[in-house]
Short mmCIF file of C-alpha atoms in Angstrom, two decimals:
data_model
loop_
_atom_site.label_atom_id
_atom_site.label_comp_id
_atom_site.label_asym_id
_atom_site.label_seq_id
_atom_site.Cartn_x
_atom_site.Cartn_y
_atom_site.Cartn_z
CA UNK A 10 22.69 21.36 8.97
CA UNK A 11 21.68 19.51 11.95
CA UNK A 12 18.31 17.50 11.94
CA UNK A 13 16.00 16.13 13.95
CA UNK A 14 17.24 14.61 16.88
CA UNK A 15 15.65 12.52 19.63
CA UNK A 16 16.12 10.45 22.44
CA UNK A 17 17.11 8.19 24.07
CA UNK A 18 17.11 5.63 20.95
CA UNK A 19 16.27 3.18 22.77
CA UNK A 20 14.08 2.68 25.74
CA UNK A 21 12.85 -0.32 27.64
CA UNK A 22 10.61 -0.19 30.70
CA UNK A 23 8.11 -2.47 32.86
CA UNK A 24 4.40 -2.09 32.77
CA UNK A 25 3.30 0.76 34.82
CA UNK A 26 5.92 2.45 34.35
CA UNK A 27 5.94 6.10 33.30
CA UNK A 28 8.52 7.19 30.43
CA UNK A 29 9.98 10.38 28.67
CA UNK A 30 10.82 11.27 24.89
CA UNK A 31 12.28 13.56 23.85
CA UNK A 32 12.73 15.56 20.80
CA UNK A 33 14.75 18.63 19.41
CA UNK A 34 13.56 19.82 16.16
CA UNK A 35 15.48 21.49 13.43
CA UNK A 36 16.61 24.91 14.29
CA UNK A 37 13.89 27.64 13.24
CA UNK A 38 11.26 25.27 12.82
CA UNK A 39 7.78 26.26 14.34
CA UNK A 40 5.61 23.48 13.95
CA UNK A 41 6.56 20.10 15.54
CA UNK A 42 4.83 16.69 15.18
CA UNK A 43 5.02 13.36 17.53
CA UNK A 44 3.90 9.88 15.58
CA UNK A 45 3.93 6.27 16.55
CA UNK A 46 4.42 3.65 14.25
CA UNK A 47 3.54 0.48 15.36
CA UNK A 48 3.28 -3.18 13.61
CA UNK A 49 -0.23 -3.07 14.08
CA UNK A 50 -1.53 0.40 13.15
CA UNK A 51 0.99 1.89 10.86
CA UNK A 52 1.98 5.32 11.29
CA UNK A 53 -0.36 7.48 13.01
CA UNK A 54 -0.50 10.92 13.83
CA UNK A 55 -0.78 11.69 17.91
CA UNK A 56 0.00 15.89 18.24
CA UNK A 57 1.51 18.31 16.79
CA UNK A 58 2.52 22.35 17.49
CA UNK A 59 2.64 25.21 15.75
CA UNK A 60 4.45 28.48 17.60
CA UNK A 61 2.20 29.64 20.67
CA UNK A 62 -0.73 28.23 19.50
CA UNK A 63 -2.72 25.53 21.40
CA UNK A 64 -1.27 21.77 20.05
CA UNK A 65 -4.12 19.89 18.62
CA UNK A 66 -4.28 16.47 20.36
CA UNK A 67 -6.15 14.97 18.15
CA UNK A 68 -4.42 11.99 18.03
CA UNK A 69 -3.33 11.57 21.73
CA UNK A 70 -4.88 7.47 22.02
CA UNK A 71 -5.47 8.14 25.61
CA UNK A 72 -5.10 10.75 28.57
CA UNK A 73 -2.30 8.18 29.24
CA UNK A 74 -0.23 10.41 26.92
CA UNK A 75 0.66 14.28 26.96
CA UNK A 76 3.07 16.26 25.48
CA UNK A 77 4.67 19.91 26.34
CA UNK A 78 7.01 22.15 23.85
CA UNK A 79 9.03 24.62 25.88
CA UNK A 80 10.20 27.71 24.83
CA UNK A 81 8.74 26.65 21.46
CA UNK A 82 11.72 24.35 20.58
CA UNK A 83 12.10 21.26 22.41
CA UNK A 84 9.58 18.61 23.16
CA UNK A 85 8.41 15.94 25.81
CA UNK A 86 5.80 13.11 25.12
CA UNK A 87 5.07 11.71 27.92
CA UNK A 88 3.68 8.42 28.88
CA UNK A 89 1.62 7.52 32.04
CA UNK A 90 1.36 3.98 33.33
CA UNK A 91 2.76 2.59 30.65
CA UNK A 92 0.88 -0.71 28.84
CA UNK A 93 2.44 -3.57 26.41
CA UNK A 94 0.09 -1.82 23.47
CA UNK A 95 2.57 1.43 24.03
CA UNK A 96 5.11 -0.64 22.81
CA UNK A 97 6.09 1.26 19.18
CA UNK A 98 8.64 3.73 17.56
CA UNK A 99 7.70 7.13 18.47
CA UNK A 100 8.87 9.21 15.98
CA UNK A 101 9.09 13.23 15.74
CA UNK A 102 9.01 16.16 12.84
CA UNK A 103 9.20 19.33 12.65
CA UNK A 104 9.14 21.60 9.50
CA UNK A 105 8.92 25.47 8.96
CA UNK A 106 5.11 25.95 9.20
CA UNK A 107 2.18 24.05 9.86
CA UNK A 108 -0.12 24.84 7.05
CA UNK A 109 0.09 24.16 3.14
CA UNK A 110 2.85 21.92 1.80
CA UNK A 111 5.65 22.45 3.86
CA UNK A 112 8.05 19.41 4.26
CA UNK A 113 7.99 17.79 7.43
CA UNK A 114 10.99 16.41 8.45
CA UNK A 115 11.54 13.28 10.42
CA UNK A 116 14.13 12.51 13.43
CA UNK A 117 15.13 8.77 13.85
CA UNK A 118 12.77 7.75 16.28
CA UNK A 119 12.83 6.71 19.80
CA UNK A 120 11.95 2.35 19.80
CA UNK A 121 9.81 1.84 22.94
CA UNK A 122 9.50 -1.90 24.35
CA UNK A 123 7.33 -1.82 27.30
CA UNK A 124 7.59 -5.71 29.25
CA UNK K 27 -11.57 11.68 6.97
CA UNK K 28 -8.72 11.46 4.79
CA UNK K 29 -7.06 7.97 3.80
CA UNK K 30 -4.15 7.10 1.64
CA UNK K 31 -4.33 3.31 -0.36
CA UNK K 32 -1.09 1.48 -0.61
CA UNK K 33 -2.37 -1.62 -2.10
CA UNK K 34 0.88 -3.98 -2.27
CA UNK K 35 2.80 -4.63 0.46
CA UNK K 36 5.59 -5.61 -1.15
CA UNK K 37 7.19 -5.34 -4.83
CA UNK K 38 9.69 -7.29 -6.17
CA UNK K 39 11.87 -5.99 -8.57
CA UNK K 40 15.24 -6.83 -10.96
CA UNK K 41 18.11 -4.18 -10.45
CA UNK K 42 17.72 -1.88 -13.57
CA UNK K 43 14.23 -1.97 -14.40
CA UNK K 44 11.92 0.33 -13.83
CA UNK K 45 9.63 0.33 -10.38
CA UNK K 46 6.29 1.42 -9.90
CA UNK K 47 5.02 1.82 -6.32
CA UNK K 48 1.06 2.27 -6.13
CA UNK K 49 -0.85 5.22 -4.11
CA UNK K 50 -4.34 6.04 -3.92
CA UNK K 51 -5.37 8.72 -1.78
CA UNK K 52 -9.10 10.46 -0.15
CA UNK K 53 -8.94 13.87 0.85
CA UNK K 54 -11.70 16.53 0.49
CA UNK K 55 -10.78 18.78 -1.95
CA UNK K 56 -7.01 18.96 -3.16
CA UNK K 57 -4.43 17.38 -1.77
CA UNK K 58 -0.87 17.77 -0.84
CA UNK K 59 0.62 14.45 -1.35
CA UNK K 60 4.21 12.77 -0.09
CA UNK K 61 6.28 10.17 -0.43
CA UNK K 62 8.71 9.18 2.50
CA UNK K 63 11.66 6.21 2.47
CA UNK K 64 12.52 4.50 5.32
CA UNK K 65 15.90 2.34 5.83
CA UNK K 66 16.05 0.02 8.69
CA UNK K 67 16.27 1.47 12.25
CA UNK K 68 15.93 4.92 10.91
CA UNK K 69 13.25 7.52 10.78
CA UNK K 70 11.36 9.11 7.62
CA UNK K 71 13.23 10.15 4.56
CA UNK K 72 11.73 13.08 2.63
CA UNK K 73 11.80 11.93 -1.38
CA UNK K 74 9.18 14.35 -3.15
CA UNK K 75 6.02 16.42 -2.87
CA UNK K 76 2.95 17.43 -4.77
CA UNK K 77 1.61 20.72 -4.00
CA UNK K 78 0.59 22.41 -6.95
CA UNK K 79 1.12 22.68 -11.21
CA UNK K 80 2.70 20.32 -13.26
CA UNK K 81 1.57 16.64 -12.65
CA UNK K 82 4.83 14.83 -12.95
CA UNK K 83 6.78 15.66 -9.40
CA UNK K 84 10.80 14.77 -9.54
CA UNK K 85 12.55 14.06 -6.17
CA UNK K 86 15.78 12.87 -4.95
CA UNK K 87 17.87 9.96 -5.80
CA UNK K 88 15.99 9.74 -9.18
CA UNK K 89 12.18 9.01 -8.02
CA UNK K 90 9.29 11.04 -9.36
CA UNK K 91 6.03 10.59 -8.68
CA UNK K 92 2.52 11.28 -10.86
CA UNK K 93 -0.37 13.27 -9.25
CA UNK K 94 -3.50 11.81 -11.51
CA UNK K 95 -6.63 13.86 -10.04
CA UNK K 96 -9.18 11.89 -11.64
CA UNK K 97 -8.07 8.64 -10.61
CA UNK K 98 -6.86 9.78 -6.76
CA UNK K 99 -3.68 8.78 -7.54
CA UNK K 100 -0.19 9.53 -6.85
CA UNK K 101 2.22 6.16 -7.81
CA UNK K 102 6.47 6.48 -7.21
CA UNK K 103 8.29 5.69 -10.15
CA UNK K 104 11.71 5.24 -11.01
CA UNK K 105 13.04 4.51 -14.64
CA UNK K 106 16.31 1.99 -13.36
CA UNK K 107 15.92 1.15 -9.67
CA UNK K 108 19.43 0.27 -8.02
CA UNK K 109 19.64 -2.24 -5.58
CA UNK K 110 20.21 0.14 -2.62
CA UNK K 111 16.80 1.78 -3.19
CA UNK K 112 15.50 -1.17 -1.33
CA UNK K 113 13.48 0.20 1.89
CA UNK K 114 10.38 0.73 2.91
CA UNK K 115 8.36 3.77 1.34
CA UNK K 116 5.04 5.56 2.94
CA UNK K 117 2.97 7.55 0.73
CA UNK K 118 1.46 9.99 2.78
CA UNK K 119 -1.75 13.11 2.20
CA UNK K 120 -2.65 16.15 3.84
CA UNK K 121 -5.85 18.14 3.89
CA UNK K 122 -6.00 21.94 2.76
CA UNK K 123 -7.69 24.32 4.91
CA UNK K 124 -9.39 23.21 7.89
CA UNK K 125 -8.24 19.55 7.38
CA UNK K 126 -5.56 19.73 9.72
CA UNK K 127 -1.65 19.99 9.48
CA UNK K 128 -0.89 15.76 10.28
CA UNK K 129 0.07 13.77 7.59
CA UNK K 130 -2.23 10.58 6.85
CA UNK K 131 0.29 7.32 5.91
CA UNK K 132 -0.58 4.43 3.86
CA UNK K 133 0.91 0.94 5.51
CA UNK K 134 3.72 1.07 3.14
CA UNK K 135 5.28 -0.87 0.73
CA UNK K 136 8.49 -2.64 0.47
CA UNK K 137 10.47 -1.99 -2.38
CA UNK K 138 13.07 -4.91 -2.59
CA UNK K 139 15.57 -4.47 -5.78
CA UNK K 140 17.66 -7.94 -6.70
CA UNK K 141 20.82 -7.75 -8.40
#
């Protein structure tokens, strides 16, 4: 079946900018995740969703960045003013549940260059 | 806080032999433990889990992994490695309970398999 999908791919914007991501998780899935990896800091985890429930931002590095789920599938991240340190793969996951072992399952990332 | 070890950054290794790649994990109290490939330009690959039982975890493409509790460990193994399991693999924890649903990465390690 279909996975994770996200875009755009590829996205390249000017300082100060503000920029979009998007993600659509696998169908069914309640709990959805947003990660960066960058060369610098590895993977790390920013927010994540499960159902109605509040998201737990954690992981958010700044009030720079939000993120919205609506209609509990799809899902913005949003980036304010953007800086060069933004610059990163942003990638999403979703899987069936949030708690215990469940498998979370990764989309192909959206590359962010910000000049 | 929970941390996961991945204390080579690269290994080196000739087509047909076996491959070791080296995990150490903190958590408090049990873990659920992953291992993820990643190819270049794409996102996460789900290869195997540890959730519960039998030590010795088997996962796609031939990898299986060891869950040692009294040494924090959880190392990827493969008997032959082929030369197209070269990639970059994350080994990755999560909490139980009230430690949170995000996964915790280690920096990786790159696998590189010559012929």
């Amino acid at each position: 079946g279909a996975g994770v999908s996200q875009s755009p791919s590829n996205k390249v914007t000017e300082k100060g900018k503000d920029v979009e991501l998007r993600c659509d998780p696998i169908s069914g899935h309640t709990a959805l995740y947003w990660y960066r990896q960058s060369l610098g800091q590895g993977l790390e985890f920013l927010i994540y969703f499960q159902g109605n429930s509040a998201p737990d931002k954690s992981g958010l590095p700044s009030d720079r960045f939000s993120a919205e789920r609506t209609g509990g599938s799809v899902s913005t991240l949003t980036i304010q003013r953007t800086q060069q340190e933004d610059s990163a793969v942003y990638l999403c996951a979703s899987s069936p549940l949030a708690g215990g072992g469940e498998t979370q399952y990764f989309g192909p990332g959206t590359r962010l260059l910000v000049l | 806080a929970q941390s996961v070890a991945q204390p080579e950054d690269q290994v080196n290794v000739a087509e047909g032999n076996p491959l070791t790649v080296k995990c150490t994990y903190s958590v408090s109290g049990n873990p659920y433990l992953f291992w993820y490939v990643q190819y270049p330009n794409r996102g996460l690959q789900f290869l195997l889990k540890y959730i519960t039982g039998d030590n010795l975890v088997k996962g796609s493409y031939g990898f299986e992994a060891e869950f040692n509790k009294s040494q924090t460990s959880f190392h990827l193994k493969k008997p032959s490695a082929l030369v197209s399991d070269s990639a970059l693999y994350f080994c990755a924890v999560k909490g139980r309970g009230n430690a949170g649903n995000m996964l915790t990465f280690g920096g990786g390690t790159r696998l590189m398999v010559k012929p």
